[in-house]
mmCIF file of C-alpha atoms in Angstrom:
data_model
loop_
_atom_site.group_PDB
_atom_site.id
_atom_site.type_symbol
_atom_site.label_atom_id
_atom_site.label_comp_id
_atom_site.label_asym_id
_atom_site.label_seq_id
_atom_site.Cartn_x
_atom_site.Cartn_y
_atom_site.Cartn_z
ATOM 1 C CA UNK A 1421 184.225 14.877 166.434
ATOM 2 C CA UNK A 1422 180.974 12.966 166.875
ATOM 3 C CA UNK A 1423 178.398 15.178 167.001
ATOM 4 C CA UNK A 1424 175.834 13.394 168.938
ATOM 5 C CA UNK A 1425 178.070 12.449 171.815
ATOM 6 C CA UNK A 1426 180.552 15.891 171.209
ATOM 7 C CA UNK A 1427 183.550 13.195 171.973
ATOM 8 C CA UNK A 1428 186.959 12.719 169.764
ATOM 9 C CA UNK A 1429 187.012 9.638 167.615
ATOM 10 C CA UNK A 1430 190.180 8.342 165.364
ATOM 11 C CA UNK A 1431 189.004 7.719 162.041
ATOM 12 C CA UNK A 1432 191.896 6.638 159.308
ATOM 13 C CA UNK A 1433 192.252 8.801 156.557
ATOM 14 C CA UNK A 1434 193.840 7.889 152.864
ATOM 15 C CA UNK A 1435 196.275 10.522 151.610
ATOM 16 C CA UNK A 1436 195.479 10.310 147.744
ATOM 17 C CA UNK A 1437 197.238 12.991 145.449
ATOM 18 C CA UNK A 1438 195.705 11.753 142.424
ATOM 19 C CA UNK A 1439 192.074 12.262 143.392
ATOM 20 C CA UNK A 1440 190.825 15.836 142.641
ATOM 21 C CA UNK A 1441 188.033 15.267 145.479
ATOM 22 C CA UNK A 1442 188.021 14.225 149.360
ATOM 23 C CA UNK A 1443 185.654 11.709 149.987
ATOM 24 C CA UNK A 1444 184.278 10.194 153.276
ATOM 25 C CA UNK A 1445 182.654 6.649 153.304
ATOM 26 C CA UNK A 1446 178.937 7.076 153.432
ATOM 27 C CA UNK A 1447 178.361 4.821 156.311
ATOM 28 C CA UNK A 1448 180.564 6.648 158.534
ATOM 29 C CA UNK A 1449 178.679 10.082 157.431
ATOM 30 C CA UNK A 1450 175.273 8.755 158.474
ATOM 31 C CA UNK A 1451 176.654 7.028 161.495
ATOM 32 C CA UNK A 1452 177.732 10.725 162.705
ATOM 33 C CA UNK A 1453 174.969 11.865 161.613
ATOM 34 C CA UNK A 1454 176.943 14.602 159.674
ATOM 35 C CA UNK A 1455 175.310 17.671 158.454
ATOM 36 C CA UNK A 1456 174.366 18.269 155.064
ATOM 37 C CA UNK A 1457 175.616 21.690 152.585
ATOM 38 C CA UNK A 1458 174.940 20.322 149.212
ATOM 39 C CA UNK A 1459 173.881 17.571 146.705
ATOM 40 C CA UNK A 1460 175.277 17.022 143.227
ATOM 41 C CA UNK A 1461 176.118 14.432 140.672
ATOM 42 C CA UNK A 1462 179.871 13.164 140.407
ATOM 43 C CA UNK A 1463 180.964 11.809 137.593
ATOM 44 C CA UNK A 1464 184.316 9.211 138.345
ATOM 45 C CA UNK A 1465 186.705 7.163 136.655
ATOM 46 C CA UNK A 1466 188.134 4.756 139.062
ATOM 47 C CA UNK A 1467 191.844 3.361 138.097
ATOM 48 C CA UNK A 1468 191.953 1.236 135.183
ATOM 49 C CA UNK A 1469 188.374 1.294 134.441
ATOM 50 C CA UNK A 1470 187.493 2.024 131.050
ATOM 51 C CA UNK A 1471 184.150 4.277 131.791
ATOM 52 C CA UNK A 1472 183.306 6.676 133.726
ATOM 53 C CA UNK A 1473 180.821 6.303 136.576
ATOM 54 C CA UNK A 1474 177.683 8.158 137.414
ATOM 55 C CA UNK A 1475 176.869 8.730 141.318
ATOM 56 C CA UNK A 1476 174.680 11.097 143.394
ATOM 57 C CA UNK A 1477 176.617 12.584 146.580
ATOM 58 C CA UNK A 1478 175.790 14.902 149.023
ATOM 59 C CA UNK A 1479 178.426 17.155 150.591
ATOM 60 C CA UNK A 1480 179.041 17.405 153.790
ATOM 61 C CA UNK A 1481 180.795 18.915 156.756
ATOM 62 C CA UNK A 1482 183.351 17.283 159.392
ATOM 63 C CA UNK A 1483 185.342 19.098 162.511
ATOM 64 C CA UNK A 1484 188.666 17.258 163.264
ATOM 65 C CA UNK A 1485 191.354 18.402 164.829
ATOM 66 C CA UNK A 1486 195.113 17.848 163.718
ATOM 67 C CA UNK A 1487 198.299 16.945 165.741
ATOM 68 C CA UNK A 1488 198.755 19.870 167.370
ATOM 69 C CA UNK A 1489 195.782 20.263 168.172
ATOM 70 C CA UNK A 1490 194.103 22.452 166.356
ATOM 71 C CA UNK A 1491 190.536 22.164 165.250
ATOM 72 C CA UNK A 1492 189.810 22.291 161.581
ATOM 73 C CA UNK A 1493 186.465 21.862 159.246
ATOM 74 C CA UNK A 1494 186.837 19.366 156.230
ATOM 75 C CA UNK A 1495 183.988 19.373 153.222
ATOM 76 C CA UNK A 1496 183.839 16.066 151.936
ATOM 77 C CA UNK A 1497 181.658 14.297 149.275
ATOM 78 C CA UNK A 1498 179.983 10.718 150.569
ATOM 79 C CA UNK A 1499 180.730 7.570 148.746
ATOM 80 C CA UNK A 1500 180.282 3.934 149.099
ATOM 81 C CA UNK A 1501 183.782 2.875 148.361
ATOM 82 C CA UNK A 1502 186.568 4.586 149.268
ATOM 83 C CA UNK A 1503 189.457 1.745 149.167
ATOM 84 C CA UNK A 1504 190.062 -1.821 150.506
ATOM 85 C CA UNK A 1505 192.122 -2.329 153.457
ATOM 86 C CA UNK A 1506 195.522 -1.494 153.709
ATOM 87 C CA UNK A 1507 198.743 -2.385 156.039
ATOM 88 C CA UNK A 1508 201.425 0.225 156.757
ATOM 89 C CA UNK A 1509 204.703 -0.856 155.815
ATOM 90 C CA UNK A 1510 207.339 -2.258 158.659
ATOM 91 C CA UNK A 1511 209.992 0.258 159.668
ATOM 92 C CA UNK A 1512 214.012 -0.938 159.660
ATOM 93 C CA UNK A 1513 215.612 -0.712 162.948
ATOM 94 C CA UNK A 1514 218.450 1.580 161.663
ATOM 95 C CA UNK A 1515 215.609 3.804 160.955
ATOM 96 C CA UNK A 1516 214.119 3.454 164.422
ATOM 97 C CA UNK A 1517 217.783 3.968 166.196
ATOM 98 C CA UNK A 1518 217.950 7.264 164.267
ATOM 99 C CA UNK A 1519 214.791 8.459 165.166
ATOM 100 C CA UNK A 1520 215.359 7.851 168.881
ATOM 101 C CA UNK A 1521 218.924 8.852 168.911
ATOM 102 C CA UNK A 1522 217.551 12.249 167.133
ATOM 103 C CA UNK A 1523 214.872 12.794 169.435
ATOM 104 C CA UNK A 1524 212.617 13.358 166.653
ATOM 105 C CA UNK A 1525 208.844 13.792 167.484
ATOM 106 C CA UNK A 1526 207.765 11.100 165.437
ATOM 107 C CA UNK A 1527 205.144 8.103 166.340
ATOM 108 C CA UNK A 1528 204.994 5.922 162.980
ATOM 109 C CA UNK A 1529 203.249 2.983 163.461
ATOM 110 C CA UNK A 1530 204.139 -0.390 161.954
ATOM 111 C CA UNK A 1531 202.794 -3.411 160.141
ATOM 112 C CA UNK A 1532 198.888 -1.936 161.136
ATOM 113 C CA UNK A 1533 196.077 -3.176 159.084
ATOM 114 C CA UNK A 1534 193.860 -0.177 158.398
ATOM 115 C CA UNK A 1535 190.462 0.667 156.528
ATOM 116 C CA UNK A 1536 190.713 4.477 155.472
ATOM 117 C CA UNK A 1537 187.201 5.879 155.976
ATOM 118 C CA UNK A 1538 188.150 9.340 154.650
ATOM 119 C CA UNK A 1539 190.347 9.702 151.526
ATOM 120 C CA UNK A 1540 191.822 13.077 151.044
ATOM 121 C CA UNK A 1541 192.550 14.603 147.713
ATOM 122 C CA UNK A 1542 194.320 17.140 145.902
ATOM 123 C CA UNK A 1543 192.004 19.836 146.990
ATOM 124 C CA UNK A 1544 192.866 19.379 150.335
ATOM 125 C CA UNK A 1545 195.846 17.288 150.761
ATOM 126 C CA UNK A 1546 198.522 20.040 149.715
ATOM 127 C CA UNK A 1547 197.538 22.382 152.709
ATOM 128 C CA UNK A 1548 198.110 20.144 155.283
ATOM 129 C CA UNK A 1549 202.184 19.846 154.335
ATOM 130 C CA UNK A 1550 204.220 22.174 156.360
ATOM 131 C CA UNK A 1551 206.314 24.068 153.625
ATOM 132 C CA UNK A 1552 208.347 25.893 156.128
ATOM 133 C CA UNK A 1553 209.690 22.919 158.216
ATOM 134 C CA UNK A 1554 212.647 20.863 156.594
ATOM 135 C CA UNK A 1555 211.951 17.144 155.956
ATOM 136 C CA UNK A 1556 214.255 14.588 157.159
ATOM 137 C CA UNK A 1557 216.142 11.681 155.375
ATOM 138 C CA UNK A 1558 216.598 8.378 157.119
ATOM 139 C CA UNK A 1559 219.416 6.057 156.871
ATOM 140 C CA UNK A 1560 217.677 3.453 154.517
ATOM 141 C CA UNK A 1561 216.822 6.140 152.027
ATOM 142 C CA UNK A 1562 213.349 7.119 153.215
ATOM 143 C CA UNK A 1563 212.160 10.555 153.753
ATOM 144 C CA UNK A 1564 210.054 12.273 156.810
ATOM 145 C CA UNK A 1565 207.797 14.920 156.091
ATOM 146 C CA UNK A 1566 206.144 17.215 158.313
ATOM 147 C CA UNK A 1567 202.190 17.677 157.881
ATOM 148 C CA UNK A 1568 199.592 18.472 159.918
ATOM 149 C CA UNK A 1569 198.597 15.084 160.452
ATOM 150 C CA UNK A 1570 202.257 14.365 161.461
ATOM 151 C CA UNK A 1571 205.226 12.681 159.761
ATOM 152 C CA UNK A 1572 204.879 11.452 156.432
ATOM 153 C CA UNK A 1573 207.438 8.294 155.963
ATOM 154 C CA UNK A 1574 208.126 8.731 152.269
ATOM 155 C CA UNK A 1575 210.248 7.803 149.317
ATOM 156 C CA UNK A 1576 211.874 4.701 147.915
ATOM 157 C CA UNK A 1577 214.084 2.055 150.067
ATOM 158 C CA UNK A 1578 217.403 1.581 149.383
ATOM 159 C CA UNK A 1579 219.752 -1.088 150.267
ATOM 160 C CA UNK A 1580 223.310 -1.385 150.069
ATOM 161 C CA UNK A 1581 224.965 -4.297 148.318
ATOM 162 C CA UNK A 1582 228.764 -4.512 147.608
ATOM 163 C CA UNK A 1583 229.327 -0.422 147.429
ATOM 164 C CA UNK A 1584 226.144 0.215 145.298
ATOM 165 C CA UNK A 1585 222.263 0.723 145.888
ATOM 166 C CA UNK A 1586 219.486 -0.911 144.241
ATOM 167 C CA UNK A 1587 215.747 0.107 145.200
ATOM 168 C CA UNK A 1588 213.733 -2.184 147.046
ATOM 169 C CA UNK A 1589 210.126 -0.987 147.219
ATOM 170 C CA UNK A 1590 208.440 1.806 147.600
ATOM 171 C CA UNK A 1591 207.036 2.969 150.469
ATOM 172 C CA UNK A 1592 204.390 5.464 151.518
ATOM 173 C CA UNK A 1593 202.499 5.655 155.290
ATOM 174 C CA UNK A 1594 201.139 8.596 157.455
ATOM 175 C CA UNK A 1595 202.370 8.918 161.460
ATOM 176 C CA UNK A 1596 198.668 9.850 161.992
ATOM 177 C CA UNK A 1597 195.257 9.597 160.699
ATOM 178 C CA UNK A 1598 193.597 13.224 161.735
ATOM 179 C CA UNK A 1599 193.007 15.761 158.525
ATOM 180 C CA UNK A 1600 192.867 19.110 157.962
ATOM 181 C CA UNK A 1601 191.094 21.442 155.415
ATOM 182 C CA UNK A 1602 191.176 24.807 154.827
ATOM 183 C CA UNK A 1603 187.597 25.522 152.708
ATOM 184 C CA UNK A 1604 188.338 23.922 149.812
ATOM 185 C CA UNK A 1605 186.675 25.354 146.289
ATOM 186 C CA UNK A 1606 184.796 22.136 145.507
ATOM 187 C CA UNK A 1607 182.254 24.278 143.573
ATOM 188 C CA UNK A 1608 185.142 24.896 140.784
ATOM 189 C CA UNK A 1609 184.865 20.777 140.278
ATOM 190 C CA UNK A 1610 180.980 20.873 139.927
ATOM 191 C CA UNK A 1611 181.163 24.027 137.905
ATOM 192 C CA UNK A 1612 183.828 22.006 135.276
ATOM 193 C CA UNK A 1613 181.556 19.326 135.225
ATOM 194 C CA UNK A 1614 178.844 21.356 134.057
ATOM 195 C CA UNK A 1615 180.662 23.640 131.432
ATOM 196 C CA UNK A 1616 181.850 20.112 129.726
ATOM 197 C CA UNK A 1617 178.445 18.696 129.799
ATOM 198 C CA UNK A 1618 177.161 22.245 128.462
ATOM 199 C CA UNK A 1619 179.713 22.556 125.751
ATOM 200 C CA UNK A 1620 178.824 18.851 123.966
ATOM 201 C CA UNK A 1621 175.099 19.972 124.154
ATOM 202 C CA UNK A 1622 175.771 23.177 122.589
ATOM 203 C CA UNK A 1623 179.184 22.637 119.519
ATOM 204 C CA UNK A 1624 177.998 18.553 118.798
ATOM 205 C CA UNK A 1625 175.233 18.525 116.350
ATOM 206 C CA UNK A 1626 174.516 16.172 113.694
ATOM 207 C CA UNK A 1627 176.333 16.376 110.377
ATOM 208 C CA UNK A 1628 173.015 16.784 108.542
ATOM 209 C CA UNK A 1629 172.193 20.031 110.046
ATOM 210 C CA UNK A 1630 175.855 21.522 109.545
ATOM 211 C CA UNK A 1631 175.343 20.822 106.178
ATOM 212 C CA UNK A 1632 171.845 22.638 105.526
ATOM 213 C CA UNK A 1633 173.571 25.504 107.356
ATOM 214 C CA UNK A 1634 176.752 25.720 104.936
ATOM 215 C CA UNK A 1635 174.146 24.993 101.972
ATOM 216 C CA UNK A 1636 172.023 28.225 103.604
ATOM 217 C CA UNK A 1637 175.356 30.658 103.591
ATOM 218 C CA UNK A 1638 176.253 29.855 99.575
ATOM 219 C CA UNK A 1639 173.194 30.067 98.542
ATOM 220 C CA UNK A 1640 172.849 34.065 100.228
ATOM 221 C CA UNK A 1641 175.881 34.665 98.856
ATOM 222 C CA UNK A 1642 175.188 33.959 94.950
ATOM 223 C CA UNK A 1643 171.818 35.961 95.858
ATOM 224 C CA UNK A 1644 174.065 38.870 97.295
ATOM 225 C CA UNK A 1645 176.686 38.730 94.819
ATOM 226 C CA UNK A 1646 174.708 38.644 91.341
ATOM 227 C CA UNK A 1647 174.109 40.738 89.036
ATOM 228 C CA UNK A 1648 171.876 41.150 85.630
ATOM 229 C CA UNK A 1649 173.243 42.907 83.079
ATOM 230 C CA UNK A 1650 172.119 43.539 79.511
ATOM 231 C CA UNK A 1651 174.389 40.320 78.024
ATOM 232 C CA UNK A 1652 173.590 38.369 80.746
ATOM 233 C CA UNK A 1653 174.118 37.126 84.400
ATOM 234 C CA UNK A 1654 177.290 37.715 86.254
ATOM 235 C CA UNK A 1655 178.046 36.239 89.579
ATOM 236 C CA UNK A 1656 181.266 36.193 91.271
ATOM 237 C CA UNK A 1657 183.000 32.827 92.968
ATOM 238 C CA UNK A 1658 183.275 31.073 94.910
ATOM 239 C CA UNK A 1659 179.867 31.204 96.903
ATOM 240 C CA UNK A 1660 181.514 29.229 99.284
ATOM 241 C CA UNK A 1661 183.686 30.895 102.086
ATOM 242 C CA UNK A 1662 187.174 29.547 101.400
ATOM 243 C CA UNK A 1663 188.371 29.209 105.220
ATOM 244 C CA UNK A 1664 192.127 28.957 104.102
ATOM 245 C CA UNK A 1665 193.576 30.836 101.916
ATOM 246 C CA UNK A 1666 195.329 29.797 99.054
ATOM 247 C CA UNK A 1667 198.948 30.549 97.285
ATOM 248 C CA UNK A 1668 199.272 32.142 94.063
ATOM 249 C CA UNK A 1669 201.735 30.783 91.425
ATOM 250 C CA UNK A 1670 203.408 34.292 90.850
ATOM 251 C CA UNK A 1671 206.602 32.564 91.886
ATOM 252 C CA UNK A 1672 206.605 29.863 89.988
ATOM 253 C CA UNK A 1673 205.477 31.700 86.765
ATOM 254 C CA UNK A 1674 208.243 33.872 87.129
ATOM 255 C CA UNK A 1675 210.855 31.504 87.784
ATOM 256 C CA UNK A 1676 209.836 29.544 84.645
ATOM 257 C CA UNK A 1677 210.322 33.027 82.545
ATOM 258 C CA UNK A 1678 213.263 33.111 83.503
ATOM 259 C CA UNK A 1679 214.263 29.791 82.929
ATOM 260 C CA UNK A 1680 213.153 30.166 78.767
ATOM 261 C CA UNK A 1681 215.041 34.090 78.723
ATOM 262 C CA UNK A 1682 218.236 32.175 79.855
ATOM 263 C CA UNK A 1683 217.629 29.352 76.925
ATOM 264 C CA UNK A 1684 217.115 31.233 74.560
ATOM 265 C CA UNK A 1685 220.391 33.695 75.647
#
């Protein structure tokens, strides 16, 4: 919902399982003028790119309703990029014919060219699949799943060639482009963030000062452990803390024994 003009607007959204965040493209979130519940620093990886990416964000809220309906509150972080522009696949006519012939409530739209300006992630994507409504298989091999959003064409296409099936492509496309979110924890991605940035500051330190340390520990040790005596010092080692420790050669002592007893029996 815009929230100047308090009026509906579609906006596509990117279903993306392998992001741990939701995003919204930055332009869109000053355009609406969306309000603002936090600021933080994101640290990203995009696919295939060898380092990882430094960004401010700010966090903010969205009200959308899905397709029943039903009006819903999505958190999302702003970003400049979200994804280039994408076409839903075409859908087979023995895939159509079944549809109608079922009478399924299904509007998938074909061969669109679309810009997602909201990409959902893992934190929010998994609660807008309806776990207690079957899914459906088509006749080429493709799979509808109920969501929130809609039907969810899904799966790999098969086609039938002299009594056996080879796969085609794979395809993946959304009936609808309306969200939902039910308060996702985004603070448990800032807070693992922060304990990995934490822990290198505190366990990484240069090899010079581990060694002063260890060089510190023997040399309390020897002052601990020695002792004056009237012929002399006596001090006990090591002085350094053996971490593992190490076998005696009882064993093999005895087997040898043994071995000379029987030679000379």
């Amino acid at each position: 919902m815009d929230p100047r003009t308090r009026k509906l607007r579609k906006v596509s959204a990117l279903l993306d399982s392998g992001a741990e965040c939701s995003f919204i493209d930055q332009k869109l979130a000053d355009e609406l003028n969306l309000p603002e519940t936090s600021k933080t620093t994101l640290r990203v990886r995009t696919f295939g790119a060898p380092n990882d990416l430094e960004c401010k964000t700010r966090k903010v809220s969205l009200d959308v309703w899905d397709s029943e309906g039903e009006p819903c509150q999505l958190h999302l972080l702003t970003h400049n990029i979200l994804t280039s522009s994408l076409r839903t696949p075409p859908i087979l006519e023995e895939d159509a014919t079944f549809i109608r012939q079922n009478q399924l409530q299904v509007h998938v739209v074909s061969k669109r060219k679309a810009k997602p300006q909201i990409l959902l992630g893992s934190d929010q994507l998994w609660h807008l699949i309806h776990a207690d409504k079957p899914h459906v298989r088509l006749p080429s091999g493709l799979y509808l799943l109920p969501t929130r959003l809609g039907h969810l064409l899904t799966g790999q296409l098969q086609v039938q060639s002299l009594g056996t099936s080879r796969a085609r492509k794979a395809i993946n496309s959304v009936s609808m482009a309306d969200p939902e979110l039910l308060q996702a924890e985004q603070s448990a991605w800032e807070r693992y963030w922060k304990m990995q940035d934490e822990g290198q500051e505190e366990f990484i330190q240069p090899e010079k000062n581990v060694q002063e340390l260890i060089d510190q520990q023997v040399h309390d040790e020897f002052l601990r452990t020695v002792q004056k005596r009237e012929d002399g010092y006596y001090v006990r080692l090591p002085w350094k803390e053996i971490p593992v420790a190490l076998p005696d050669n009882r064993a093999i002592a005895t087997s040898t024994t043994k071995r000379f007893k029987s030679n000379f029996d």
